[in-house]
Tab-separated table of C-alpha atoms in Angstrom:
chain	number	residue	atom	x	y	z
A	294	MET	CA	14.008	-10.220	-25.453
A	295	SER	CA	13.838	-6.228	-26.708
A	296	ILE	CA	16.404	-4.538	-24.922
A	297	GLN	CA	15.016	-1.127	-26.379
A	298	MET	CA	11.630	-1.960	-24.263
A	299	SER	CA	12.879	-1.344	-21.023
A	300	ALA	CA	16.300	0.829	-21.805
A	301	THR	CA	17.085	4.265	-20.094
A	302	VAL	CA	14.497	2.771	-16.737
A	303	VAL	CA	17.474	1.482	-14.795
A	304	GLY	CA	19.769	3.924	-16.429
A	305	GLY	CA	21.619	7.415	-15.219
A	306	HIS	CA	22.024	7.373	-11.827
A	307	PRO	CA	24.959	7.992	-10.890
A	308	ASN	CA	25.954	5.838	-7.568
A	309	ARG	CA	23.782	4.071	-5.331
A	310	ALA	CA	21.853	6.285	-3.107
A	311	SER	CA	20.046	7.955	-5.740
A	312	ARG	CA	19.247	5.007	-8.039
A	313	PHE	CA	18.100	4.009	-4.360
A	314	TYR	CA	16.165	6.613	-3.144
A	315	ALA	CA	14.151	7.429	-7.190
A	316	ALA	CA	12.708	3.738	-6.883
A	317	PRO	CA	9.230	3.889	-4.965
A	318	ILE	CA	10.340	0.397	-3.047
A	319	GLY	CA	13.634	3.163	-1.924
A	320	LYS	CA	11.505	5.214	-0.116
A	321	LYS	CA	9.282	3.442	1.563
A	322	ALA	CA	12.142	2.130	2.932
A	323	VAL	CA	13.640	5.383	4.537
A	324	MET	CA	9.882	6.172	5.397
A	325	ALA	CA	10.295	2.216	7.076
A	326	VAL	CA	13.064	3.403	8.376
A	327	THR	CA	12.705	6.881	10.260
A	328	GLY	CA	9.753	5.377	11.414
A	329	VAL	CA	11.859	3.246	13.516
A	330	VAL	CA	13.102	6.150	15.028
A	331	LEU	CA	10.339	8.201	15.672
A	332	PHE	CA	8.740	5.194	16.942
A	333	GLY	CA	11.719	4.847	19.777
A	334	PHE	CA	11.135	8.825	20.171
A	335	VAL	CA	7.733	8.220	21.355
A	336	LEU	CA	8.319	5.428	23.402
A	337	GLY	CA	11.374	7.168	24.679
A	338	HIS	CA	9.041	10.177	24.973
A	339	LEU	CA	6.162	8.061	26.981
A	340	ALA	CA	8.303	6.359	29.053
A	341	GLY	CA	9.313	10.280	30.406
A	342	ASN	CA	6.292	11.233	30.562
A	343	LEU	CA	5.151	8.306	32.919
A	344	GLN	CA	6.897	9.832	35.454
A	345	VAL	CA	4.044	12.391	36.127
A	346	PHE	CA	2.339	10.019	38.185
A	347	GLU	CA	5.327	9.611	40.869
A	348	GLY	CA	5.293	13.596	41.302
A	349	GLN	CA	6.311	16.505	40.663
A	350	HIS	CA	9.337	15.832	41.882
A	351	GLN	CA	10.057	12.959	39.931
A	352	LEU	CA	9.578	14.675	36.667
A	353	ASP	CA	10.483	17.955	37.479
A	354	SER	CA	14.361	16.519	38.374
A	355	TYR	CA	14.447	14.350	35.120
A	356	ALA	CA	13.624	17.194	33.303
A	357	ALA	CA	16.681	18.869	34.805
A	358	PHE	CA	18.909	15.918	34.054
A	359	LEU	CA	17.603	16.476	30.012
A	360	LYS	CA	18.985	20.081	29.911
A	361	ALA	CA	21.942	19.124	32.035
A	362	THR	CA	23.054	16.718	29.712
A	363	PRO	CA	23.099	18.901	25.904
A	364	VAL	CA	24.664	16.417	23.917
A	365	LEU	CA	21.713	13.486	24.301
A	366	LEU	CA	19.223	16.215	24.491
A	367	TRP	CA	20.713	18.044	21.027
A	368	GLY	CA	22.319	15.088	20.019
A	369	THR	CA	18.531	13.475	20.121
A	370	ARG	CA	16.504	16.493	18.582
A	371	LEU	CA	18.761	16.624	15.586
A	372	VAL	CA	18.833	12.878	14.861
A	373	LEU	CA	14.230	13.251	15.643
A	374	LEU	CA	14.846	16.775	13.141
A	375	VAL	CA	16.519	14.943	9.987
A	376	SER	CA	13.946	11.861	10.430
A	377	VAL	CA	11.234	13.802	10.201
A	378	ILE	CA	11.883	15.847	7.566
A	379	LEU	CA	12.847	12.923	5.378
A	380	HIS	CA	9.507	10.886	6.600
A	381	ILE	CA	7.672	13.729	5.368
A	382	VAL	CA	9.675	14.608	1.983
A	383	ALA	CA	9.072	10.885	1.496
A	384	SER	CA	5.922	10.117	1.637
A	385	ILE	CA	4.487	13.800	-0.084
A	386	GLN	CA	7.103	11.877	-3.172
A	387	LEU	CA	4.826	9.078	-2.809
A	388	THR	CA	1.948	10.648	-2.439
A	389	GLN	CA	2.085	12.408	-5.710
A	390	MET	CA	3.540	9.428	-7.577
A	391	LYS	CA	0.188	7.987	-6.054
A	392	ARG	CA	-2.335	10.969	-7.588
A	393	ALA	CA	-0.501	10.000	-10.729
A	394	ALA	CA	-0.904	7.065	-11.114
A	395	ARG	CA	-4.640	7.057	-11.093
A	396	PRO	CA	-5.869	10.172	-13.096
A	397	VAL	CA	-9.478	8.920	-13.262
A	398	ALA	CA	-11.044	8.076	-10.152
A	399	TYR	CA	-13.609	4.852	-9.885
A	400	ALA	CA	-17.409	6.139	-9.294
A	401	LYS	CA	-17.657	2.821	-6.897
A	402	LYS	CA	-14.299	1.366	-5.306
A	403	ASN	CA	-14.795	-0.554	-2.513
A	404	ASN	CA	-12.043	-1.091	0.219
A	405	SER	CA	-13.081	-3.707	2.534
A	406	HIS	CA	-9.945	-5.085	3.392
A	407	SER	CA	-7.683	-3.300	4.154
A	408	SER	CA	-7.478	-1.176	7.295
A	409	PHE	CA	-8.864	2.585	8.587
A	410	ALA	CA	-5.807	3.173	9.856
A	411	SER	CA	-3.875	1.507	6.357
A	412	ARG	CA	-6.025	4.116	4.608
A	413	THR	CA	-5.432	7.371	6.563
A	414	MET	CA	-2.135	7.370	6.755
A	415	MET	CA	-1.971	10.625	4.563
A	416	TRP	CA	-4.736	11.999	7.474
A	417	SER	CA	-2.666	11.365	10.062
A	418	GLY	CA	0.654	11.558	9.923
A	419	PRO	CA	-0.161	15.524	8.653
A	420	PHE	CA	-2.258	16.053	11.662
A	421	ILE	CA	0.364	14.498	13.561
A	422	ALA	CA	3.080	16.780	12.051
A	423	PHE	CA	1.018	19.952	13.000
A	424	PHE	CA	0.209	18.091	16.429
A	425	ILE	CA	4.022	17.981	17.176
A	426	ALA	CA	4.579	21.867	16.116
A	427	PHE	CA	1.957	23.200	18.665
A	428	HIS	CA	3.169	20.586	20.879
A	429	LEU	CA	7.204	22.199	20.897
A	430	MET	CA	5.338	25.627	21.116
A	431	HIS	CA	2.771	24.697	23.914
A	432	PHE	CA	4.982	22.809	25.909
A	433	THR	CA	8.820	23.406	24.898
A	434	LEU	CA	8.675	26.789	23.932
A	435	GLY	CA	5.759	28.183	26.118
A	436	THR	CA	4.591	30.438	23.401
A	437	GLY	CA	1.992	32.983	24.393
A	438	GLN	CA	1.782	31.515	28.308
A	439	PRO	CA	2.480	33.823	30.523
A	440	ASN	CA	2.688	31.675	33.560
A	441	PHE	CA	5.084	29.571	31.559
A	442	ASN	CA	8.388	28.532	33.433
A	443	GLY	CA	10.085	26.101	31.360
A	444	ALA	CA	12.193	24.138	34.358
A	445	ALA	CA	8.579	23.442	36.018
A	446	VAL	CA	7.320	20.991	33.669
A	447	PHE	CA	5.090	19.198	36.109
A	448	GLY	CA	3.511	22.110	36.771
A	449	ASN	CA	3.369	23.544	33.368
A	450	ILE	CA	1.265	19.778	32.405
A	451	VAL	CA	-0.968	20.125	35.379
A	452	GLN	CA	-1.887	24.091	34.275
A	453	ALA	CA	-2.339	22.631	30.559
A	454	PHE	CA	-4.224	19.900	31.021
A	455	GLN	CA	-7.062	21.593	33.448
A	456	SER	CA	-8.208	23.211	30.544
A	457	PRO	CA	-10.424	20.733	28.866
A	458	LEU	CA	-10.280	22.356	25.171
A	459	VAL	CA	-6.683	21.549	25.609
A	460	ALA	CA	-6.935	18.391	27.247
A	461	PHE	CA	-9.082	17.000	24.824
A	462	PHE	CA	-7.324	17.847	21.983
A	463	TYR	CA	-4.191	16.180	23.405
A	464	ILE	CA	-6.380	12.798	23.388
A	465	PHE	CA	-7.799	13.143	20.015
A	466	ALA	CA	-4.054	14.016	18.490
A	467	MET	CA	-3.012	10.427	20.835
A	468	LEU	CA	-5.940	9.033	19.135
A	469	LEU	CA	-4.360	10.166	15.172
A	470	LEU	CA	-1.033	8.816	16.574
A	471	GLY	CA	-2.416	5.345	17.632
A	472	THR	CA	-4.016	4.584	14.246
A	473	HIS	CA	-0.894	5.788	12.447
A	474	LEU	CA	0.828	3.710	14.702
A	475	HIS	CA	-1.407	0.639	14.370
A	476	HIS	CA	-0.619	0.763	10.349
A	477	GLY	CA	2.873	1.565	11.024
A	478	LEU	CA	4.676	-0.662	12.791
A	479	TYR	CA	2.998	-3.465	10.833
A	480	SER	CA	3.988	-1.541	7.900
A	481	MET	CA	7.571	-1.074	8.221
A	482	PHE	CA	8.235	-4.991	8.790
A	483	GLN	CA	6.695	-5.617	5.285
A	484	THR	CA	8.468	-2.872	3.062
A	485	LEU	CA	11.491	-3.585	4.715
A	486	GLY	CA	10.862	-7.184	3.346
A	487	ALA	CA	10.158	-9.254	7.276
A	488	ASN	CA	7.217	-10.792	6.057
A	489	HIS	CA	6.998	-14.953	6.865
A	490	PRO	CA	3.739	-16.912	8.108
A	491	SER	CA	5.679	-18.095	10.994
A	492	PHE	CA	5.614	-14.084	13.031
A	493	MET	CA	3.318	-12.015	10.525
A	494	PRO	CA	0.548	-12.661	12.045
A	495	VAL	CA	2.024	-11.767	15.638
A	496	ILE	CA	3.401	-9.149	13.985
A	497	LYS	CA	0.252	-7.875	13.544
A	498	ARG	CA	-1.296	-8.386	17.017
A	499	VAL	CA	1.961	-6.811	18.342
A	500	ALA	CA	1.647	-4.332	16.618
A	501	ALA	CA	-2.095	-3.516	17.252
A	502	LEU	CA	-1.590	-4.236	21.089
A	503	GLY	CA	1.041	-1.413	21.138
A	504	ALA	CA	-0.675	1.160	19.548
A	505	ILE	CA	-3.326	0.938	21.812
A	506	LEU	CA	-0.974	0.038	25.223
A	507	ILE	CA	1.273	3.807	23.854
A	508	THR	CA	-2.023	5.676	23.321
A	509	ALA	CA	-3.282	4.581	26.596
A	510	GLY	CA	-0.112	6.088	28.152
A	511	PHE	CA	-0.011	9.166	26.542
A	512	ILE	CA	-3.800	10.107	27.113
A	513	ALA	CA	-3.722	8.724	30.807
A	514	ILE	CA	-2.037	11.792	31.998
A	515	PRO	CA	-5.028	14.554	30.264
A	516	VAL	CA	-7.005	12.448	32.068
A	517	ALA	CA	-5.790	11.983	35.437
A	518	VAL	CA	-5.147	15.919	35.809
A	519	LEU	CA	-8.782	16.663	34.373
A	520	ALA	CA	-10.287	13.974	36.800
A	521	GLY	CA	-7.851	15.626	39.731
A	522	VAL	CA	-5.596	12.594	39.833
A	523	ILE	CA	-2.365	14.494	39.469
A	524	HIS	CA	-2.292	18.316	40.711
A	525	THR	CA	-0.194	20.655	41.792
B	1026	MET	CA	-33.946	-11.745	-13.110
B	1027	ASN	CA	-33.766	-8.757	-14.054
B	1028	LEU	CA	-30.526	-6.559	-12.989
B	1029	THR	CA	-30.142	-2.425	-13.925
B	1030	LEU	CA	-26.438	-2.483	-15.718
B	1031	HIS	CA	-24.511	1.236	-14.904
B	1032	VAL	CA	-21.407	0.532	-17.800
B	1033	TRP	CA	-18.438	2.732	-18.365
B	1034	ARG	CA	-18.725	3.398	-21.922
B	1035	GLN	CA	-15.161	5.323	-23.673
B	1036	ASN	CA	-15.037	4.734	-27.880
B	1037	SER	CA	-10.902	5.482	-27.561
B	1038	ALA	CA	-8.247	6.757	-25.161
B	1039	SER	CA	-8.760	9.869	-26.369
B	1040	ASP	CA	-12.255	9.580	-25.399
B	1041	LYS	CA	-13.370	11.117	-22.169
B	1042	GLY	CA	-16.266	8.311	-21.702
B	1043	ARG	CA	-19.618	8.053	-18.918
B	1044	MET	CA	-21.571	5.559	-17.324
B	1045	VAL	CA	-24.280	4.269	-19.298
B	1046	ARG	CA	-27.300	2.768	-17.671
B	1047	TYR	CA	-28.653	-0.866	-18.995
B	1048	GLU	CA	-31.681	-2.981	-18.376
B	1049	ALA	CA	-30.067	-6.490	-18.543
B	1050	ARG	CA	-33.699	-8.518	-18.352
B	1051	ASP	CA	-34.440	-12.263	-17.884
B	1052	VAL	CA	-30.780	-13.329	-17.054
B	1053	ASN	CA	-30.578	-16.863	-16.141
B	1054	PRO	CA	-28.549	-17.623	-13.081
B	1055	ASP	CA	-26.749	-20.696	-14.797
B	1056	MET	CA	-24.767	-17.823	-16.872
B	1057	SER	CA	-21.422	-16.594	-16.197
B	1058	PHE	CA	-21.200	-12.788	-15.884
B	1059	LEU	CA	-19.715	-12.401	-19.360
B	1060	GLU	CA	-22.322	-14.309	-21.011
B	1061	MET	CA	-24.787	-12.152	-19.316
B	1062	LEU	CA	-22.554	-9.547	-20.802
B	1063	ASP	CA	-23.118	-11.145	-24.199
B	1064	VAL	CA	-26.603	-11.059	-24.768
B	1065	VAL	CA	-26.700	-7.827	-23.539
B	1066	ASN	CA	-24.539	-7.510	-26.263
B	1067	GLU	CA	-26.618	-9.095	-28.558
B	1068	GLU	CA	-29.480	-6.952	-27.823
B	1069	LEU	CA	-27.458	-3.884	-28.408
B	1070	ILE	CA	-26.051	-5.160	-32.005
B	1071	LEU	CA	-30.131	-5.759	-32.796
B	1072	LYS	CA	-30.738	-2.229	-31.934
B	1073	GLY	CA	-28.085	-0.839	-33.728
B	1074	ASP	CA	-26.139	0.317	-31.226
B	1075	ASN	CA	-22.086	-0.127	-30.424
B	1076	PRO	CA	-21.719	-3.352	-28.018
B	1077	ILE	CA	-19.875	-3.055	-24.698
B	1078	ALA	CA	-15.729	-3.936	-25.200
B	1079	PHE	CA	-14.718	-6.385	-22.911
B	1080	ASP	CA	-11.279	-7.963	-23.007
B	1081	HIS	CA	-11.610	-12.049	-22.627
B	1082	ASP	CA	-10.164	-15.174	-24.036
B	1083	CYS	CA	-10.499	-18.725	-22.238
B	1084	ARG	CA	-13.174	-18.171	-19.816
B	1085	GLU	CA	-11.675	-20.642	-17.784
B	1086	GLY	CA	-10.383	-18.142	-15.311
B	1087	VAL	CA	-6.873	-19.360	-16.110
B	1088	CYS	CA	-5.932	-16.543	-19.168
B	1089	GLY	CA	-5.997	-13.395	-17.059
B	1090	SER	CA	-7.514	-11.806	-19.801
B	1091	CYS	CA	-10.832	-10.981	-18.555
B	1092	GLY	CA	-11.811	-8.544	-15.878
B	1093	PHE	CA	-13.228	-5.142	-14.584
B	1094	MET	CA	-14.653	-3.642	-11.507
B	1095	ILE	CA	-18.457	-4.607	-10.691
B	1096	ASN	CA	-19.604	-2.511	-7.651
B	1097	GLY	CA	-16.024	-1.114	-7.007
B	1098	VAL	CA	-14.686	-4.937	-6.641
B	1099	ALA	CA	-12.598	-5.771	-8.643
B	1100	HIS	CA	-13.862	-9.760	-10.279
B	1101	GLY	CA	-16.368	-8.795	-8.564
B	1102	PRO	CA	-17.536	-10.462	-5.399
B	1103	SER	CA	-16.675	-14.134	-5.592
B	1104	HIS	CA	-13.082	-14.747	-3.693
B	1105	GLY	CA	-10.757	-16.214	-5.763
B	1106	THR	CA	-11.904	-16.105	-9.064
B	1107	ALA	CA	-11.762	-13.832	-12.245
B	1108	VAL	CA	-14.592	-12.557	-13.694
B	1109	CYS	CA	-15.527	-15.183	-16.135
B	1110	GLN	CA	-15.660	-17.668	-12.959
B	1111	LEU	CA	-18.622	-15.698	-11.728
B	1112	HIS	CA	-22.035	-16.752	-11.951
B	1113	MET	CA	-24.933	-14.596	-11.995
B	1114	ARG	CA	-26.241	-17.000	-9.420
B	1115	HIS	CA	-24.497	-14.952	-6.819
B	1116	TYR	CA	-26.797	-12.337	-8.307
B	1117	LYS	CA	-30.436	-11.243	-7.114
B	1118	ASP	CA	-33.224	-9.769	-9.057
B	1119	GLY	CA	-33.183	-5.950	-8.988
B	1120	ASP	CA	-29.762	-5.603	-8.082
B	1121	VAL	CA	-27.849	-2.720	-9.745
B	1122	LEU	CA	-24.422	-3.418	-10.945
B	1123	PHE	CA	-21.533	-0.892	-11.715
B	1124	LEU	CA	-18.957	-1.382	-14.470
B	1125	GLU	CA	-15.840	0.229	-14.729
B	1126	PRO	CA	-12.967	-1.147	-16.419
B	1127	TRP	CA	-9.294	-0.958	-14.758
B	1128	ARG	CA	-8.348	2.148	-13.639
B	1129	ALA	CA	-4.885	3.441	-13.656
B	1130	ARG	CA	-2.423	5.496	-15.758
B	1131	ALA	CA	-0.586	2.323	-16.652
B	1132	PHE	CA	-3.363	0.708	-18.291
B	1133	PRO	CA	-5.307	2.881	-20.489
B	1134	VAL	CA	-8.577	2.570	-21.825
B	1135	VAL	CA	-8.594	0.843	-25.196
B	1136	LYS	CA	-12.512	0.862	-25.327
B	1137	ASP	CA	-15.361	0.346	-22.305
B	1138	LEU	CA	-14.117	-1.973	-20.048
B	1139	TYR	CA	-11.038	-2.879	-22.268
B	1140	VAL	CA	-7.801	-1.922	-21.227
B	1141	ASP	CA	-4.186	-1.946	-22.662
B	1142	ARG	CA	-2.116	-3.909	-20.360
B	1143	LYS	CA	1.265	-4.488	-22.092
B	1144	ALA	CA	2.966	-2.261	-19.540
B	1145	LEU	CA	2.727	-5.738	-17.141
B	1146	ASP	CA	4.966	-6.916	-20.168
B	1147	ARG	CA	6.827	-4.608	-20.223
B	1148	ILE	CA	7.906	-4.871	-16.879
B	1149	ILE	CA	8.370	-8.618	-17.835
B	1150	ALA	CA	10.707	-7.978	-19.970
B	1151	ALA	CA	12.875	-5.643	-17.821
B	1152	GLY	CA	13.636	-8.904	-15.901
B	1153	GLY	CA	10.993	-11.524	-15.561
B	1154	TYR	CA	13.033	-14.168	-17.028
B	1155	ILE	CA	15.991	-16.549	-17.149
B	1156	SER	CA	18.978	-17.470	-18.967
B	1157	VAL	CA	19.431	-20.983	-19.898
B	1158	SER	CA	22.321	-22.705	-22.094
B	1159	THR	CA	20.381	-23.951	-25.725
B	1160	GLY	CA	21.516	-27.371	-27.128
B	1161	SER	CA	20.772	-30.987	-25.617
B	1162	ALA	CA	18.465	-31.305	-22.845
B	1163	PRO	CA	20.112	-31.388	-19.535
B	1164	ASP	CA	19.516	-34.277	-17.341
B	1165	GLY	CA	16.465	-34.795	-15.111
B	1166	ASN	CA	16.143	-33.455	-11.455
B	1167	ALA	CA	20.201	-32.521	-11.829
B	1168	ILE	CA	18.967	-29.774	-10.171
B	1169	LEU	CA	17.702	-30.367	-6.898
B	1170	VAL	CA	14.780	-27.891	-6.009
B	1171	PRO	CA	13.094	-28.545	-2.237
B	1172	LYS	CA	9.843	-28.908	-2.123
B	1173	ASP	CA	8.884	-26.132	0.272
B	1174	LYS	CA	10.686	-23.587	-2.369
B	1175	SER	CA	8.685	-25.721	-5.412
B	1176	ASP	CA	5.634	-25.215	-3.520
B	1177	ARG	CA	6.157	-21.152	-2.627
B	1178	ALA	CA	7.633	-20.901	-6.664
B	1179	MET	CA	4.527	-22.233	-7.781
B	1180	ASP	CA	1.884	-20.389	-5.531
B	1181	ALA	CA	3.225	-17.306	-7.144
B	1182	ALA	CA	3.884	-17.986	-10.900
B	1183	ALA	CA	0.343	-18.804	-10.413
B	1184	CYS	CA	-0.312	-14.887	-11.525
B	1185	ILE	CA	-1.766	-15.118	-14.497
B	1186	GLY	CA	-1.273	-10.686	-15.263
B	1187	CYS	CA	-5.033	-10.145	-15.095
B	1188	GLY	CA	-4.416	-6.577	-13.826
B	1189	ALA	CA	-6.570	-7.120	-10.655
B	1190	CYS	CA	-3.969	-5.991	-8.385
B	1191	VAL	CA	-3.330	-2.637	-9.803
B	1192	ALA	CA	-7.259	-1.960	-10.106
B	1193	ALA	CA	-7.668	-2.950	-6.631
B	1194	CYS	CA	-4.717	-0.944	-5.059
B	1195	PRO	CA	-5.841	2.948	-3.738
B	1196	ASN	CA	-2.073	3.706	-5.600
B	1197	ALA	CA	-2.504	1.965	-8.559
B	1198	SER	CA	0.432	0.083	-7.773
B	1199	ALA	CA	1.861	-3.046	-9.340
B	1200	ALA	CA	3.510	-4.522	-6.083
B	1201	LEU	CA	1.850	-7.925	-6.352
B	1202	PHE	CA	2.314	-8.641	-9.839
B	1203	THR	CA	5.808	-7.750	-9.514
B	1204	GLY	CA	6.346	-9.554	-6.469
B	1205	ALA	CA	5.090	-12.402	-7.946
B	1206	LYS	CA	7.005	-12.806	-10.549
B	1207	ILE	CA	10.044	-11.911	-8.786
B	1208	SER	CA	9.060	-14.535	-6.017
B	1209	HIS	CA	8.792	-17.204	-8.505
B	1210	LEU	CA	11.827	-16.890	-10.348
B	1211	GLY	CA	13.747	-15.780	-7.307
B	1212	LEU	CA	12.838	-19.029	-5.014
B	1213	LEU	CA	14.622	-21.308	-7.474
B	1214	PRO	CA	17.782	-22.003	-8.115
B	1215	GLN	CA	17.187	-21.392	-12.215
B	1216	GLY	CA	16.710	-18.109	-10.570
B	1217	GLN	CA	19.506	-17.331	-9.078
B	1218	PRO	CA	22.427	-15.581	-11.673
B	1219	GLU	CA	19.623	-12.562	-12.625
B	1220	ARG	CA	18.548	-12.430	-9.424
B	1221	ARG	CA	19.511	-8.995	-7.729
B	1222	GLN	CA	19.608	-7.813	-11.505
B	1223	ARG	CA	16.442	-8.752	-11.399
B	1224	ALA	CA	14.554	-6.655	-8.975
B	1225	LEU	CA	16.362	-3.547	-9.353
B	1226	SER	CA	15.590	-3.601	-13.029
B	1227	MET	CA	11.434	-4.816	-12.976
B	1228	VAL	CA	10.642	-2.491	-9.827
B	1229	ALA	CA	12.553	0.818	-11.658
B	1230	GLN	CA	9.912	-0.501	-15.521
B	1231	ALA	CA	7.251	-1.243	-13.014
B	1232	ALA	CA	7.639	2.809	-11.612
B	1233	ALA	CA	8.827	3.944	-14.876
B	1234	GLU	CA	5.070	2.583	-16.046
B	1235	GLY	CA	3.890	4.970	-13.773
B	1236	PHE	CA	2.699	2.596	-11.104
B	1237	GLY	CA	1.950	3.747	-7.395
B	1238	HIS	CA	3.862	2.457	-4.831
B	1239	CYS	CA	3.057	-0.054	-2.305
B	1240	THR	CA	1.550	0.754	1.401
B	1241	ASN	CA	1.219	-2.825	2.509
B	1242	ILE	CA	-2.962	-2.356	3.046
B	1243	GLY	CA	-3.814	-5.718	1.465
B	1244	GLU	CA	-6.395	-4.567	-1.442
B	1245	CYS	CA	-4.264	-6.952	-3.782
B	1246	GLU	CA	-4.150	-10.059	-1.664
B	1247	ALA	CA	-8.369	-9.721	-1.147
B	1248	VAL	CA	-8.960	-9.048	-4.928
B	1249	CYS	CA	-6.221	-11.445	-6.861
B	1250	PRO	CA	-8.344	-14.284	-8.569
B	1251	LYS	CA	-5.121	-16.814	-7.689
B	1252	GLU	CA	-5.065	-15.993	-4.513
B	1253	ILE	CA	-1.188	-13.984	-4.064
B	1254	LYS	CA	-0.296	-12.929	-0.518
B	1255	LEU	CA	1.711	-10.154	-0.088
B	1256	GLU	CA	4.557	-12.092	1.081
B	1257	VAL	CA	5.801	-12.249	-2.501
B	1258	ILE	CA	5.645	-8.135	-2.092
B	1259	ALA	CA	8.170	-8.517	0.828
B	1260	ARG	CA	10.314	-10.517	-0.954
B	1261	MET	CA	10.450	-8.468	-4.011
B	1262	ASN	CA	11.626	-5.748	-1.319
B	1263	ARG	CA	14.654	-7.743	0.289
B	1264	ASP	CA	15.532	-8.919	-2.703
B	1265	PHE	CA	15.571	-4.469	-4.521
B	1266	LEU	CA	17.327	-3.743	-0.707
B	1267	LYS	CA	19.950	-6.267	-1.145
B	1268	ALA	CA	20.842	-5.892	-4.439
B	1269	SER	CA	20.528	-2.056	-4.247
B	1270	TRP	CA	23.523	-2.337	-1.139
B	1271	THR	CA	25.734	-4.904	-2.620
B	1272	SER	CA	24.468	-6.107	-6.002
B	1273	ARG	CA	28.570	-5.986	-8.080
B	1274	GLN	CA	26.912	-5.551	-11.846
B	1275	LYS	CA	24.887	-3.526	-13.528
B	1276	PRO	CA	20.914	-3.708	-13.559
B	1277	LEU	CA	19.792	-5.604	-16.362
B	1278	ALA	CA	18.743	-5.066	-19.687
B	1279	GLY	CA	19.692	-0.814	-20.737
B	1280	SER	CA	21.578	0.327	-17.825
B	1281	ASP	CA	24.134	1.196	-20.812
B	1282	GLY	CA	21.057	1.682	-23.150
């Protein structure tokens, strides 16, 4: 056994955290854990949004409740911001590692056994980041919208989605979010080491079903506005 | 049957390399894929050309020496076999086949379809072993191994280190290989003393060799000639995560040089 062969590979880290993050699995674990946080937010956001179907009073009073509890609002925003940054930084570092790992590409490569969602994470992810920036300007800051009223959430939604262009952009973004969640929801279990023949098939099915339901829930709102089901 | 082959030709690691077209004539369907290449090579030698270099040894699917990409699939279309066990009866007259070496920074091309896979040996050297006391032989069955664990350890130990998992992975990750070795030893009582350090050291070595990360997509599992399952990667992750935060010992081999 040659000690020299593998010398200095695991050394050189001052503490556990830096050694952990230096490893690809460490970065993947950060992506998985921040993914859980972001998924939790997506669920909460969907539950909040769906109150639009209860009418203007219900949605606007929910918005007023959030704004009246700044600790909850800003606490959540801070946790989300940190999670998004960690999720993005780790994904960029891992993608650089991947690019370096195969300098010469195949003339022919058949990736038939992996899902479309799993191979497009680095396309759906950046698009979702772009969408979040747009969405914050659109519905939180009201950038470039003269009739925007931060307290009248219901009215803002109806007004925005009456434009088919805006509505279809949101629908497209939610479809990409769905594919991202489809792979992410399963992948977080595998990354964190939870794979067992007795429950992995269930996790895969629940991940696919969850992604479809969440996408359908979000898409229902612009569709309902376009169809005139929700109106002011 | 006659086939058209587009084969990657590269004289050395420093050569740039290119695809070259060959015609394989009167291919016998009972030949193995490597025997077909042997016949093509004999013609090349008679013509005074360089034969196509490819790695091979046992030609029985157990040694892990052979392997290259056939139309973008590691070891070709036959499931659960190495390329030496792929027979020409799977092809038909007029088929066009692209043959390329495993492509990864950690697997430099030696010549043509032949790559250097010593990076996998160095991952093993980093922690893929157990410590035993030498001396008189221990009593038989002194260490009890549950049947299910023995079966799973054997399944993981079936890995022949061919490198197809790396070749098939879009990230050129060696996670299936490393996971198989970590699972093989970590499932058995004899593998427990170094279990935590093994995970840290082998994972770090794989990254240092320039292999990519695992995105849990399963291309490796699909081409593995020994049908190793993605479950071994989850097990490696579990061992790594536990070891990272709870191990009281330093990693194996070389934390102090």
